[in-house]
Amino acid sequence: MKTLHLYLTRQVVATLAMTVTVFTLVLLLGNALKEILALLVNGQATIGLVLQAIGLLIPFVLAFALPMGLLTATLLVFGRFSADQELTAVRASGVSLVALITPVLLLSAGLSCVSALVNLQIAPQCRVAYKTLLFRTGLEQPTSLIAEDRFMDDFPGYAVYVAAKGGSNLHGVRIYGLDADGKMTNLIQAVRASVASDVTNNRAFLRLYGVHEYDLVNWTGVNYFEEITKTLTNRPPTHPTLSVSLSDLTFPQLWQKLRELEKMAAQGNPLERANSEKLREQKRQLEAIRADLTLPVRVQIHRQIAFSFACIGFTLVGIPLGIGAHRRETSAGVALALILVLTYYSFIILGQSLETRPELAPHLILWLPNFIFQAVGGVLLWRANRGV
């Protein structure tokens, strides 16, 4: 039995490593291409920054890739196990299916603990760190205060137009000087310019090359300069900050936020001693409104916890379905896994979309896929164990 358990566990772990790697790469491409690749192509990000961003994304996508990989691994391994008649041989030796899959069930429980750690703490932290990295990268770019191919009036006393920009270089620069009434007083045209930004003070320092300056008031002529420097101050002098959504908060942060909202809702209740039926009704309405205040936070808390149990439900469903499929083909197992994953995640998406509808109990909807998958998986496993 020990040898059989070791053989089956090795098969599942090896396939799990492959499937998790594949799903992680696919999910990384989906996240990285739309955000990182654009910065890399425009020369606004180095290879080192891209690798750092991908490293921060791995825990975030691992929260999804781990359950998906485990489901696919169980479907593939037990599909081959059944197709090669190995399961028939094991049963002929007097070993039940439940006894055979015990280490796999223990593995799924252990991976659920890993998923809980990733979902509740590591993934939100890495997601925020990833967004912060991209946010700071955008601000630190020399041209972050300069827009391309449009007139900007963000600089007091000037209207600026830049035909194109690449890296820290600008091309086709026009700077119009404006008086207090907004009338143009002079025009500076430059073939190209290099720019440095002081994001803290919202200033841009332009070094202009091939400059023609026109006096638009007195029309005294055109002045030519090989090179001049211009300082432009942006308005308003705001300091951009990164806002963190509820979905990117860790479990302790969500719990603290929930306590703060509940404390806020409990303060200043003028109806604590209501006696009449009308006042009691008003009190119930007030309490319902205050409950709505905390619902989005509670939905996120339930999502993180419920999603951590996906590995168990996927394993319970994957084993009997893999046995029943009797197929060695990887494509069939992957296709079935994707259908099950889409079914599971549809409940998660539905629950999150209803976070403003307390009457529908969206925080309980998030638990439905776990209950359904575990119940159906238990029944299918019982039938498979009996050979039905």
XYZ file of C-alpha atoms in Angstrom:
388
model
C 0.000 0.000 0.000
C 2.838 2.394 0.856
C 4.429 1.833 -2.551
C 1.091 2.394 -4.271
C 0.463 5.606 -2.333
C 3.954 6.860 -3.140
C 3.509 6.068 -6.847
C 0.154 7.849 -7.060
C 1.376 10.856 -5.081
C 4.406 11.238 -7.344
C 2.182 11.126 -10.408
C -0.148 13.792 -9.020
C 2.653 16.065 -7.780
C 4.585 15.846 -11.069
C 1.473 16.607 -13.120
C 0.495 19.334 -10.648
C 3.856 21.055 -11.099
C 3.386 21.022 -14.872
C -0.218 22.262 -14.858
C 0.398 24.982 -12.265
C 3.388 26.197 -14.291
C 1.328 26.333 -17.487
C -1.603 28.140 -15.871
C 0.760 30.547 -14.106
C 2.468 31.451 -17.381
C -0.868 31.928 -19.156
C -2.241 34.147 -16.389
C 1.025 36.082 -16.206
C 0.838 36.819 -19.918
C -2.727 38.025 -19.514
C -1.725 40.432 -16.749
C 1.758 41.425 -17.876
C 1.153 42.017 -21.575
C -1.469 44.710 -21.101
C 0.484 46.696 -18.492
C 4.197 45.914 -18.652
C 4.799 45.302 -22.352
C 3.640 48.792 -23.328
C 6.182 50.342 -20.957
C 8.914 48.077 -22.301
C 8.168 48.848 -25.958
C 8.138 52.600 -25.268
C 11.492 52.368 -23.535
C 9.940 53.365 -20.211
C 10.856 50.145 -18.422
C 14.032 48.098 -18.162
C 14.302 44.325 -18.295
C 15.067 44.362 -14.572
C 11.855 46.221 -13.821
C 9.851 43.803 -15.976
C 11.317 40.815 -14.124
C 10.579 42.478 -10.791
C 6.981 43.138 -11.842
C 6.539 39.538 -13.004
C 7.971 38.287 -9.712
C 5.395 40.334 -7.811
C 2.594 39.026 -10.028
C 3.408 35.342 -9.493
C 1.792 35.045 -6.012
C -1.285 36.873 -7.301
C -1.810 34.520 -10.253
C -0.788 31.520 -8.132
C -3.963 32.015 -6.099
C -5.870 31.076 -9.282
C -3.348 28.721 -10.883
C -3.000 26.391 -7.880
C -6.641 25.187 -7.689
C -6.897 25.066 -11.479
C -3.677 23.083 -11.700
C -4.780 20.624 -9.014
C -8.109 20.011 -10.752
C -6.403 19.407 -14.090
C -3.780 17.165 -12.476
C -6.387 14.927 -10.814
C -8.375 14.648 -14.044
C -5.280 13.707 -16.061
C -3.706 11.316 -13.543
C -6.868 9.401 -12.687
C -7.969 9.413 -16.325
C -4.712 7.665 -17.284
C -4.923 5.459 -14.183
C -8.344 4.237 -15.283
C -7.564 4.008 -19.016
C -4.462 1.864 -18.381
C -6.531 -0.553 -16.258
C -4.313 0.195 -13.258
C -7.384 1.016 -11.180
C -8.907 -2.357 -12.096
C -5.737 -4.121 -10.953
C -5.706 -2.205 -7.665
C -9.338 -3.060 -6.972
C -8.680 -6.710 -7.818
C -6.040 -6.743 -5.094
C -8.658 -5.695 -2.549
C -7.760 -1.979 -2.203
C -10.730 0.394 -2.144
C -10.748 3.659 -4.047
C -11.053 5.692 -0.834
C -8.000 3.990 0.650
C -6.126 4.552 -2.602
C -6.780 8.292 -2.824
C -6.154 9.133 0.850
C -2.759 10.797 0.186
C -4.279 12.832 -2.656
C -7.037 14.091 -0.359
C -4.426 14.979 2.272
C -2.447 16.781 -0.430
C -5.520 18.815 -1.387
C -6.053 19.776 2.270
C -2.435 20.894 2.524
C -2.717 22.906 -0.680
C -5.863 24.541 0.701
C -3.763 25.773 3.628
C -1.215 27.131 1.148
C -4.034 28.768 -0.826
C -5.353 30.354 2.358
C -1.951 31.885 3.089
C -1.676 33.152 -0.480
C -5.246 34.484 -0.673
C -5.392 36.102 2.752
C -1.943 37.658 2.932
C 0.678 37.124 0.247
C -1.314 37.746 -2.959
C -2.873 41.073 -1.834
C 0.495 42.344 -0.608
C 2.235 41.425 -3.857
C -0.601 42.878 -5.931
C -0.320 46.222 -4.130
C 3.480 46.134 -4.469
C 3.088 45.431 -8.206
C 0.666 48.331 -8.700
C 2.916 50.612 -6.646
C 5.898 49.640 -8.799
C 4.060 50.527 -12.019
C 2.673 53.703 -10.436
C 6.113 54.938 -9.380
C 7.620 53.927 -12.699
C 5.082 56.089 -14.498
C 5.762 59.050 -12.217
C 9.531 58.719 -12.466
C 9.536 58.851 -16.243
C 10.988 62.176 -17.383
C 8.046 62.771 -19.727
C 5.328 61.903 -17.193
C 4.206 65.549 -16.966
C 4.170 66.038 -20.753
C 1.295 64.818 -22.928
C 1.748 63.894 -26.585
C -0.050 65.340 -29.624
C -2.335 67.745 -27.773
C -2.196 71.280 -26.395
C -1.589 71.476 -22.654
C -2.586 74.451 -20.542
C -1.450 72.883 -17.267
C 1.569 75.178 -17.047
C 0.640 78.712 -15.843
C 1.614 81.325 -18.423
C 2.200 78.796 -21.189
C 0.411 76.580 -23.676
C 2.551 73.640 -24.760
C 2.301 71.289 -27.712
C 4.533 68.255 -28.336
C 4.152 66.360 -31.606
C 5.813 63.171 -30.374
C 7.856 61.855 -27.497
C 10.061 58.874 -26.899
C 11.854 58.144 -23.666
C 13.127 61.486 -22.369
C 13.139 63.131 -25.821
C 10.444 65.365 -27.311
C 9.982 66.248 -30.980
C 8.125 69.127 -32.618
C 7.883 71.307 -29.505
C 5.880 74.543 -29.452
C 5.599 76.743 -26.350
C 3.193 79.693 -26.434
C 3.674 82.455 -23.870
C 0.366 83.776 -22.451
C -0.460 87.001 -20.636
C -2.886 87.370 -17.711
C -5.820 87.499 -20.143
C -4.744 84.312 -21.893
C -3.543 86.079 -25.051
C -0.435 84.798 -26.821
C 2.653 86.984 -26.380
C 5.413 84.858 -27.889
C 6.067 81.508 -29.510
C 9.031 79.200 -29.038
C 9.515 76.433 -31.589
C 12.118 73.709 -31.165
C 13.051 70.819 -33.414
C 13.573 68.619 -30.397
C 13.993 68.789 -26.658
C 15.142 66.683 -23.748
C 13.124 66.765 -20.558
C 13.680 66.120 -16.879
C 10.794 66.051 -14.413
C 10.525 67.084 -10.789
C 7.362 65.155 -9.933
C 7.360 66.274 -6.297
C 7.038 69.929 -7.322
C 5.226 69.201 -10.621
C 7.914 70.864 -12.704
C 9.358 69.989 -16.090
C 12.799 71.176 -17.217
C 13.070 71.422 -21.004
C 16.380 71.707 -22.836
C 15.361 72.913 -26.302
C 17.494 72.464 -29.437
C 17.189 74.300 -32.755
C 15.002 77.030 -31.274
C 13.115 79.810 -33.079
C 11.476 82.452 -30.866
C 8.753 84.749 -32.222
C 7.480 87.961 -30.627
C 3.719 87.885 -31.250
C 3.064 91.348 -29.738
C 5.581 93.698 -31.312
C 6.594 91.434 -34.217
C 10.194 92.517 -33.848
C 11.521 89.494 -35.686
C 12.703 85.971 -35.097
C 15.455 84.977 -32.697
C 17.359 81.750 -33.241
C 19.134 79.775 -30.518
C 21.088 76.567 -30.770
C 20.021 75.612 -27.277
C 18.005 77.104 -24.415
C 16.503 75.794 -21.155
C 12.907 76.362 -20.083
C 11.297 75.547 -16.725
C 7.562 74.856 -16.677
C 5.550 74.447 -13.469
C 2.473 72.255 -13.656
C -0.831 73.019 -11.963
C -2.434 72.109 -9.710
C 0.515 71.172 -7.468
C -1.004 67.871 -6.432
C 0.881 64.777 -5.333
C -0.576 61.677 -6.943
C -1.145 58.717 -4.645
C -2.018 55.114 -5.320
C -5.484 54.123 -4.137
C -5.844 50.521 -2.950
C -9.115 48.729 -3.688
C -10.827 46.385 -1.230
C -9.863 43.367 -3.341
C -6.184 44.218 -2.802
C -6.382 44.387 0.997
C -5.038 41.567 3.146
C -7.330 39.702 5.528
C -6.087 41.611 8.632
C -6.590 44.914 6.793
C -10.111 43.932 5.735
C -10.945 42.817 9.263
C -9.667 46.111 10.680
C -11.688 48.051 8.118
C -14.794 46.046 9.000
C -14.334 46.835 12.700
C -13.913 50.536 11.897
C -17.080 50.612 9.785
C -19.065 48.767 12.438
C -17.801 51.166 15.093
C -18.735 54.107 12.899
C -22.213 52.680 12.338
C -22.746 52.116 16.066
C -21.947 55.710 17.018
C -24.629 58.294 17.525
C -27.678 56.033 17.415
C -30.581 58.227 18.597
C -33.029 55.328 18.554
C -31.442 53.020 21.137
C -34.378 53.429 23.526
C -37.200 53.510 21.033
C -40.450 52.227 22.486
C -43.166 52.806 19.942
C -43.653 50.530 16.955
C -42.881 53.370 14.561
C -39.583 54.138 16.238
C -38.656 50.463 16.287
C -39.355 50.281 12.552
C -37.155 53.318 11.976
C -34.463 51.653 14.036
C -34.644 48.507 11.898
C -34.345 50.594 8.743
C -31.373 52.461 10.173
C -29.649 49.218 11.123
C -30.237 47.863 7.609
C -28.646 50.952 6.095
C -25.661 50.611 8.390
C -25.339 46.924 7.491
C -25.116 47.944 3.826
C -22.078 50.028 4.711
C -20.054 46.974 5.716
C -21.301 44.574 3.020
C -18.548 45.173 0.400
C -15.887 44.496 3.042
C -17.661 41.361 4.253
C -17.962 40.130 0.662
C -14.202 40.451 0.177
C -13.501 38.660 3.461
C -15.780 35.760 2.508
C -14.279 35.657 -1.000
C -10.752 35.248 0.340
C -11.737 32.530 2.806
C -14.112 30.634 0.498
C -11.670 30.665 -2.394
C -9.060 29.012 -0.171
C -11.156 25.807 -0.084
C -11.308 25.452 -3.877
C -8.546 22.822 -3.885
C -10.629 20.395 -1.800
C -13.751 20.730 -3.950
C -11.771 20.451 -7.183
C -10.025 17.293 -5.959
C -13.255 15.610 -4.848
C -14.812 16.311 -8.255
C -11.698 15.682 -10.334
C -10.943 12.162 -9.095
C -14.282 10.475 -9.983
C -14.665 12.469 -13.208
C -11.162 11.454 -14.277
C -11.923 7.818 -13.501
C -15.237 7.977 -15.332
C -13.687 9.573 -18.425
C -11.315 6.597 -19.055
C -9.187 8.818 -21.297
C -5.445 9.301 -21.574
C -5.681 12.386 -23.789
C -4.438 15.555 -22.133
C -6.717 17.749 -24.245
C -9.854 16.066 -22.913
C -8.750 16.529 -19.313
C -7.827 20.167 -19.837
C -11.131 20.904 -21.590
C -13.136 19.338 -18.759
C -11.046 21.234 -16.201
C -11.723 24.545 -17.925
C -15.479 23.892 -17.928
C -15.431 23.132 -14.198
C -13.243 26.159 -13.452
C -15.568 28.475 -15.375
C -18.537 27.042 -13.479
C -16.803 27.599 -10.139
C -15.624 31.134 -10.896
C -19.019 32.177 -12.229
C -20.337 31.991 -8.658
C -17.406 34.083 -7.414
C -18.040 36.731 -10.062
C -21.766 36.699 -9.329
C -21.221 37.151 -5.601
C -18.826 40.055 -6.090
C -21.143 41.763 -8.571
C -23.951 41.717 -5.994
C -21.954 43.299 -3.167
C -24.375 46.246 -3.128
C -27.443 43.979 -2.846
C -27.610 42.792 0.777
C -31.043 41.239 0.299
C -29.430 38.632 -2.010
C -26.758 37.657 0.563
C -23.810 37.871 -1.861
C -21.340 36.784 0.835
C -23.174 33.444 1.031
C -23.256 33.038 -2.761
C -19.457 32.943 -2.639
C -19.651 29.716 -0.633
C -22.061 27.963 -3.014
C -19.403 26.585 -5.415
C -17.537 24.989 -2.501
C -20.685 23.350 -1.157
C -21.797 22.223 -4.629
C -18.412 20.858 -5.725
C -17.760 19.086 -2.425
C -21.259 17.595 -2.287
C -21.262 16.471 -5.912
C -17.690 15.242 -5.596
C -18.551 13.264 -2.472
C -21.502 11.570 -4.196
C -19.487 10.790 -7.341
C -16.620 9.460 -5.235
C -18.991 7.232 -3.264
C -20.461 5.871 -6.498
C -16.988 5.307 -7.977
C -15.873 3.534 -4.803
C -18.831 1.169 -5.111
C -18.137 0.683 -8.809
C -21.523 2.066 -9.832
